[in-house]
Amino acid sequence: GAGVGSSYESNLSSKLERLPVMKVPFVNLQAQHEPLQAEINEAIASVFTKTNFILGEDVALFEQEFADYCAAPYAIGLDSGLSALKLALEAFNIGAGDEVIVPANTFIATAAAVTFVGARPVFVDIKPGTYNIDVSKIEAAITPKTRAILPVHLYGTPADMDEIMALASKHNLIVIEDACQAHGAYYRGRRVGSLGHAAAFSFYPAKNLGAAGDGGALVTSDERVMNHVKALRNCGQREKYVHVAAPYNHRLDTLHAAVLRIKLRHLDEWNAGRRQAAILYNRFLAGTPVVTPSTPPSVIPVWHLYVIRAEDRAGLQAHLQEQGIATGLHYPLPLHLQPYYQSLGYKRGDFPITEAYADQILSLPMFPELSEEQIAYVTDAVKAFEATRVAVG
C-alpha cells in the first residue's frame, strides 16, 4: 500500500544519501582521446594537406591493418556497420523472397540490413543466461527460403559460432557475423570477424574502436565478396564511370580512416581495461540480487557493454541517476515488437527470454579508463538500492 511505498522510498533515500555523490559517465571519450590528441591532429592535418578526402591512402592502409588485426585476408572500409551488413547480404545475392535468421535481442540495424535488401528477417529467441542467439532454436526457424544466419556478438561476447557454422554447413547457408560490438573478441582462440563467411563492424564513436563520426567495415576471406562490396560502396564502379553494380555511396572517409589507424594500435590495451572493469563489477556485485553477465569459457569478450538484470530496473536506474551515475538500456523493446516490424506478424509471447530480459536489462558505465573507485561507487549504489528494496519487499 501507500505506507509501504513511502517508507521504502525514505529508507532508500536515507541509505543512498550517505554516499558522497560522484559523477560517473556512461562512456568517456575525452579520457580516450586526450593522450592521442597530438597524434590525431597531425593525422588530420596530413589529410588536409594531401586533400585526399575520399578513398585516400589512409583508407587502404587501415583496411590492411584491420584485416590483419582480425586475422582475415580482406577488410573494406564503409560508412557504417549497417552498410557493412547490407552490402554483405547483397554480395551473397540475398534479396527478395529470401529469409535471414536474426536474434530477437539486438539493435535494429541487424534486421534492417535484411529488410533493406528485400529479404525477410526471421527472429529467434536468445539463450537463457546469455544475450546471444539460442543455437538450439535456429534449426526450427529454417525454411526452404532461408539463405543466411546473422548471429550477433552482442555486448562484445561472441555467439556460439562452431554450432552456428555446423548448422549453416548442414543447410547450405551463409553466415554473416554482426561484430559491430565485438572488435577484438576471441572465440576459441580466433578473433571475431574471421569465423563466418563475412563480418560487419561499426566504428560509431562509442564503440571499442570508434571513428570521429560514423564508419564501418566488412571483413571477409572471400575475394569475390571483397571485390563486389568495393564496387558497391563506390557508386557501383570497378573503374571510373563504368558502373557494374548498384551505384551506392557507402565509403569510409579518409579522415575517419586516419583516426582509426591511430586508435587501432591501442585497441587491445583498451579491451584489457574493459575486461579489468568487468572483473571488478563481477566481484563487487557477487551475492547481490542483480544478475551479472555470464561468459562461456570458450570466449574472451571485449565488454562493449556491461549489462546486468534487475527486478526493479526502472527504480534502480532512477536512483543511480540521482547518484550521478549514467546508465543505458540495450535494448528495452525487442525487434519483433518494434512498430517498424509489425507487418511481420510477431506478437508478445513469441520470444519469452528476450521479452523477460528486455524488462530487466540495465547497462552500467563501461569504458577502458573506468577506475576501481568509480566501479566501487557504482556497485555501492546498486547494493544500497537492492538491499533496501529486498528489506522493504
XYZ file of C-alpha atoms in Angstrom:
393
model
C 0.000 0.000 0.000
C 0.899 3.691 0.160
C 2.555 3.312 3.555
C 4.944 0.626 2.375
C 5.814 2.636 -0.726
C 6.626 5.790 1.186
C 8.715 4.011 3.863
C 10.508 2.170 1.047
C 11.347 5.495 -0.622
C 12.508 7.156 2.593
C 14.632 4.165 3.657
C 16.201 4.106 0.227
C 16.824 7.842 0.206
C 18.478 7.842 3.640
C 20.693 4.909 2.682
C 21.765 6.442 -0.631
C 22.287 9.931 0.803
C 25.201 8.562 2.832
C 27.127 8.024 -0.414
C 29.105 11.104 -1.492
C 27.861 11.943 -4.993
C 30.373 11.237 -7.759
C 29.704 11.795 -11.449
C 30.259 8.594 -13.417
C 29.595 8.976 -17.177
C 28.351 6.062 -19.263
C 31.319 6.449 -21.630
C 34.241 8.879 -21.550
C 35.675 9.554 -24.984
C 37.673 12.549 -23.753
C 39.738 10.263 -21.500
C 40.473 8.076 -24.533
C 41.352 10.899 -26.904
C 43.422 13.193 -24.678
C 46.657 11.137 -24.759
C 46.301 10.703 -28.539
C 45.265 14.260 -29.384
C 48.579 15.469 -30.835
C 48.893 12.343 -32.999
C 45.272 12.608 -34.170
C 45.702 16.311 -35.012
C 48.789 15.501 -37.060
C 46.982 12.734 -38.968
C 44.036 15.028 -39.727
C 46.381 17.821 -40.839
C 48.105 15.377 -43.186
C 44.779 14.502 -44.855
C 44.021 18.207 -45.272
C 47.469 18.802 -46.775
C 47.024 15.974 -49.282
C 43.271 16.762 -49.755
C 42.664 13.066 -50.465
C 39.369 13.089 -48.532
C 37.687 10.248 -50.478
C 39.370 6.808 -50.614
C 42.739 8.325 -49.754
C 45.763 6.223 -48.843
C 44.785 6.048 -45.150
C 41.681 4.074 -46.153
C 43.699 1.366 -47.925
C 46.261 1.280 -45.095
C 43.567 0.997 -42.439
C 41.818 -1.767 -44.401
C 45.001 -3.828 -44.460
C 45.766 -3.172 -40.791
C 42.232 -4.024 -39.672
C 42.155 -7.184 -41.817
C 45.451 -8.260 -40.237
C 44.046 -7.475 -36.781
C 41.016 -9.710 -37.442
C 43.238 -12.431 -38.966
C 41.273 -12.225 -42.229
C 42.505 -11.535 -45.765
C 40.268 -8.562 -46.596
C 38.601 -5.559 -44.965
C 36.565 -2.964 -46.859
C 36.092 0.448 -45.241
C 32.454 1.619 -45.245
C 30.310 4.402 -43.816
C 28.578 2.325 -41.094
C 28.070 -1.115 -39.618
C 24.575 -1.174 -41.130
C 26.064 -0.631 -44.598
C 28.523 -3.471 -43.950
C 25.662 -5.858 -43.129
C 23.567 -4.703 -46.085
C 26.375 -4.893 -48.644
C 27.434 -8.325 -47.363
C 23.913 -9.640 -47.928
C 23.886 -8.110 -51.423
C 27.290 -9.602 -52.223
C 25.888 -13.062 -51.406
C 22.871 -12.356 -53.674
C 20.379 -12.399 -50.802
C 17.243 -10.419 -51.586
C 13.522 -10.565 -52.355
C 11.870 -13.839 -51.350
C 14.766 -14.885 -49.091
C 14.770 -15.270 -45.304
C 17.608 -14.481 -42.889
C 17.722 -15.660 -39.269
C 18.356 -12.877 -36.744
C 18.323 -12.853 -32.912
C 15.321 -11.046 -31.394
C 17.608 -9.214 -28.936
C 19.842 -6.844 -30.880
C 19.941 -3.309 -32.259
C 17.514 -2.779 -35.150
C 20.345 -2.332 -37.688
C 20.890 -6.122 -37.744
C 17.379 -6.757 -39.007
C 17.186 -3.529 -41.035
C 20.022 -4.709 -43.288
C 17.926 -7.776 -44.140
C 14.843 -5.649 -44.808
C 16.774 -3.165 -46.957
C 17.883 -5.871 -49.417
C 14.258 -7.028 -49.756
C 14.590 -10.188 -47.651
C 12.629 -11.114 -44.517
C 14.200 -11.235 -41.041
C 13.142 -14.339 -39.105
C 13.659 -13.841 -35.386
C 14.948 -16.426 -32.896
C 14.980 -16.170 -29.091
C 18.145 -15.789 -27.035
C 19.812 -18.370 -24.833
C 18.972 -18.081 -21.111
C 21.921 -16.680 -19.167
C 23.424 -15.024 -22.238
C 22.170 -12.299 -24.545
C 23.110 -14.085 -27.775
C 21.038 -16.197 -30.165
C 19.913 -19.614 -28.854
C 21.519 -22.026 -31.321
C 19.171 -24.832 -30.239
C 16.256 -22.803 -31.651
C 17.784 -21.920 -35.029
C 17.002 -25.149 -36.877
C 13.248 -24.864 -36.180
C 13.311 -21.424 -37.849
C 14.960 -22.681 -41.064
C 12.643 -22.972 -44.085
C 13.273 -23.600 -47.804
C 13.546 -19.788 -48.138
C 16.318 -19.412 -45.544
C 19.563 -18.207 -47.086
C 21.647 -16.912 -44.176
C 22.152 -16.695 -40.421
C 23.166 -13.351 -38.947
C 24.500 -14.037 -35.422
C 25.310 -11.011 -33.248
C 28.256 -10.952 -30.821
C 26.122 -8.826 -28.542
C 27.663 -6.509 -25.941
C 31.113 -7.835 -27.001
C 30.603 -11.562 -26.243
C 30.894 -13.906 -29.246
C 27.937 -16.114 -30.182
C 28.261 -19.947 -30.360
C 29.956 -19.872 -33.741
C 31.047 -23.527 -34.085
C 27.463 -24.717 -33.696
C 26.180 -21.957 -35.995
C 28.724 -22.802 -38.708
C 27.842 -26.513 -38.414
C 24.146 -25.717 -38.912
C 24.983 -23.452 -41.826
C 27.060 -26.163 -43.449
C 24.266 -28.729 -42.971
C 21.657 -26.441 -44.574
C 23.969 -24.705 -47.096
C 23.535 -21.252 -45.519
C 25.723 -18.135 -45.438
C 26.856 -16.818 -42.028
C 27.489 -13.091 -41.647
C 28.782 -12.104 -38.213
C 27.398 -8.914 -36.741
C 30.585 -7.984 -34.876
C 29.628 -4.320 -34.517
C 30.078 -4.502 -30.718
C 32.894 -7.030 -30.567
C 36.117 -5.610 -32.073
C 38.953 -7.830 -30.844
C 36.865 -10.501 -29.070
C 38.041 -14.111 -29.257
C 36.042 -17.290 -29.818
C 38.021 -20.494 -29.195
C 41.281 -18.631 -29.794
C 40.179 -16.930 -33.021
C 39.215 -13.295 -33.492
C 35.630 -12.496 -34.394
C 35.484 -11.388 -37.998
C 37.363 -14.497 -39.150
C 34.695 -17.031 -38.113
C 31.865 -16.700 -40.667
C 31.722 -16.053 -44.414
C 31.903 -12.309 -43.701
C 31.651 -9.975 -40.703
C 30.358 -6.452 -40.185
C 31.978 -3.926 -37.842
C 30.788 -0.480 -36.760
C 33.128 2.375 -35.883
C 30.433 4.534 -34.289
C 32.357 6.801 -31.849
C 31.337 4.954 -28.650
C 32.353 1.512 -29.970
C 35.506 -0.209 -28.662
C 37.165 1.106 -31.829
C 35.423 4.334 -32.761
C 35.867 6.894 -35.544
C 35.213 10.627 -35.221
C 31.721 10.028 -36.620
C 30.010 7.159 -38.441
C 32.124 4.440 -40.016
C 32.205 0.685 -40.572
C 33.948 -2.197 -42.306
C 33.202 -5.544 -43.864
C 35.773 -8.266 -43.206
C 35.857 -11.416 -45.341
C 38.090 -14.160 -46.716
C 36.082 -14.280 -49.962
C 37.822 -12.346 -52.755
C 34.668 -12.189 -54.891
C 32.707 -10.652 -51.987
C 35.527 -8.162 -51.332
C 35.575 -7.005 -54.965
C 31.796 -6.758 -55.161
C 31.491 -4.739 -51.939
C 34.319 -2.420 -53.017
C 32.328 -1.677 -56.184
C 29.007 -1.327 -54.341
C 30.392 1.191 -51.836
C 31.781 3.430 -54.594
C 28.836 4.100 -56.921
C 28.999 0.561 -58.346
C 32.350 1.267 -60.042
C 35.275 -1.065 -60.588
C 36.785 1.556 -62.872
C 35.808 5.209 -63.032
C 32.433 5.848 -64.695
C 31.914 2.168 -65.503
C 29.106 1.084 -63.161
C 28.901 -2.687 -62.840
C 26.799 -2.849 -59.649
C 24.181 -0.841 -57.731
C 25.535 2.735 -57.532
C 25.529 3.171 -53.759
C 27.709 5.610 -51.858
C 28.921 3.848 -48.693
C 32.601 4.853 -48.479
C 34.685 5.268 -45.323
C 36.053 8.837 -45.274
C 39.835 9.238 -45.310
C 39.696 11.433 -42.170
C 37.988 8.638 -40.227
C 40.460 6.058 -41.532
C 43.377 8.249 -40.400
C 41.932 8.461 -36.870
C 41.071 4.739 -36.801
C 44.641 3.784 -37.763
C 45.951 5.543 -34.635
C 43.279 4.121 -32.359
C 43.609 0.551 -33.670
C 47.121 0.388 -32.170
C 45.573 0.893 -28.715
C 42.527 -1.383 -29.089
C 43.929 -4.447 -27.305
C 45.090 -2.292 -24.394
C 41.643 -0.638 -24.174
C 39.896 -4.013 -24.337
C 42.109 -5.214 -21.477
C 40.948 -2.177 -19.475
C 37.327 -3.122 -20.152
C 37.987 -6.717 -19.064
C 39.508 -5.473 -15.816
C 36.453 -3.290 -15.220
C 34.142 -6.271 -15.840
C 36.141 -8.419 -13.379
C 35.706 -5.732 -10.699
C 31.995 -5.328 -11.442
C 31.506 -9.107 -11.159
C 33.450 -9.223 -7.894
C 31.715 -6.250 -6.283
C 28.215 -7.372 -7.335
C 28.657 -11.032 -6.335
C 25.956 -12.144 -3.896
C 23.578 -9.269 -4.721
C 20.089 -9.763 -6.195
C 21.146 -8.346 -9.578
C 22.166 -10.836 -12.275
C 25.631 -10.197 -13.700
C 26.637 -11.281 -17.235
C 27.750 -14.869 -17.738
C 30.697 -15.618 -20.021
C 31.181 -19.035 -21.670
C 34.701 -20.470 -21.176
C 35.153 -20.637 -24.983
C 35.253 -16.840 -25.383
C 37.276 -13.793 -24.402
C 34.735 -10.945 -24.534
C 35.614 -7.284 -25.021
C 32.814 -5.809 -22.892
C 31.475 -3.158 -25.216
C 28.672 -3.029 -22.643
C 28.372 -4.355 -19.091
C 24.726 -5.389 -18.749
C 23.075 -6.518 -15.518
C 19.483 -7.592 -14.899
C 17.440 -6.149 -12.052
C 13.875 -6.872 -10.900
C 13.082 -3.187 -10.399
C 15.071 -1.871 -13.328
C 13.245 1.480 -13.508
C 13.731 2.119 -9.797
C 17.403 1.170 -9.883
C 18.072 3.309 -12.955
C 16.343 6.329 -11.391
C 18.335 6.031 -8.168
C 21.647 5.597 -9.994
C 20.834 8.751 -11.945
C 20.233 10.604 -8.654
C 23.699 9.488 -7.572
C 25.291 10.966 -10.718
C 25.677 7.582 -12.439
C 24.739 7.389 -16.131
C 23.235 4.130 -17.437
C 21.757 2.798 -20.674
C 19.151 0.310 -21.921
C 20.295 -2.117 -24.649
C 17.522 -2.891 -25.677
C 14.179 -2.154 -23.976
C 11.888 -3.103 -26.912
C 12.751 -6.337 -28.754
C 12.847 -6.340 -32.541
C 9.715 -8.461 -33.009
C 7.698 -5.876 -31.022
C 9.067 -2.810 -32.834
C 6.382 -0.775 -34.651
C 8.515 -0.928 -37.818
C 8.260 -4.737 -37.837
C 4.541 -5.019 -37.025
C 3.882 -6.306 -40.554
C 5.962 -9.447 -39.877
C 3.134 -10.743 -37.675
C 5.025 -11.464 -34.454
C 3.332 -10.906 -31.091
C 4.220 -10.577 -27.422
C 4.967 -14.024 -26.011
C 6.731 -15.318 -29.153
C 10.235 -14.960 -27.623
C 9.828 -15.197 -23.833
C 13.517 -14.986 -22.831
C 14.141 -11.888 -24.942
C 10.963 -10.259 -23.608
C 11.714 -11.054 -19.945
C 15.269 -9.747 -20.252
C 14.138 -6.581 -22.085
C 12.261 -5.520 -18.944
C 15.258 -6.156 -16.660
C 18.457 -5.201 -18.501
C 20.475 -2.192 -17.402
C 23.839 -1.187 -18.871
C 26.273 0.203 -16.296
C 29.107 2.635 -17.138
C 31.801 0.884 -19.179
C 34.933 2.331 -20.746
C 38.646 1.390 -20.544
C 39.612 4.224 -18.194
C 36.931 3.404 -15.593
C 38.677 3.439 -12.200
C 38.258 0.972 -9.360
C 36.963 3.873 -7.254
C 34.262 4.639 -9.834
C 33.264 0.968 -10.096
C 33.085 0.698 -6.297
C 30.895 3.813 -6.217
C 28.527 2.413 -8.884
C 28.274 -1.002 -7.243
C 27.797 0.503 -3.752
C 24.856 2.475 -5.148
C 23.425 -0.708 -6.750
C 23.875 -2.643 -3.496
C 22.284 0.104 -1.381
C 19.220 0.206 -3.637
C 18.869 -3.585 -3.807
C 19.354 -4.052 -0.035
C 16.608 -1.539 0.729
C 14.312 -3.000 -1.939
C 14.735 -6.511 -0.552
C 14.316 -5.350 3.055
C 11.082 -3.475 2.265
C 9.799 -6.070 -0.213
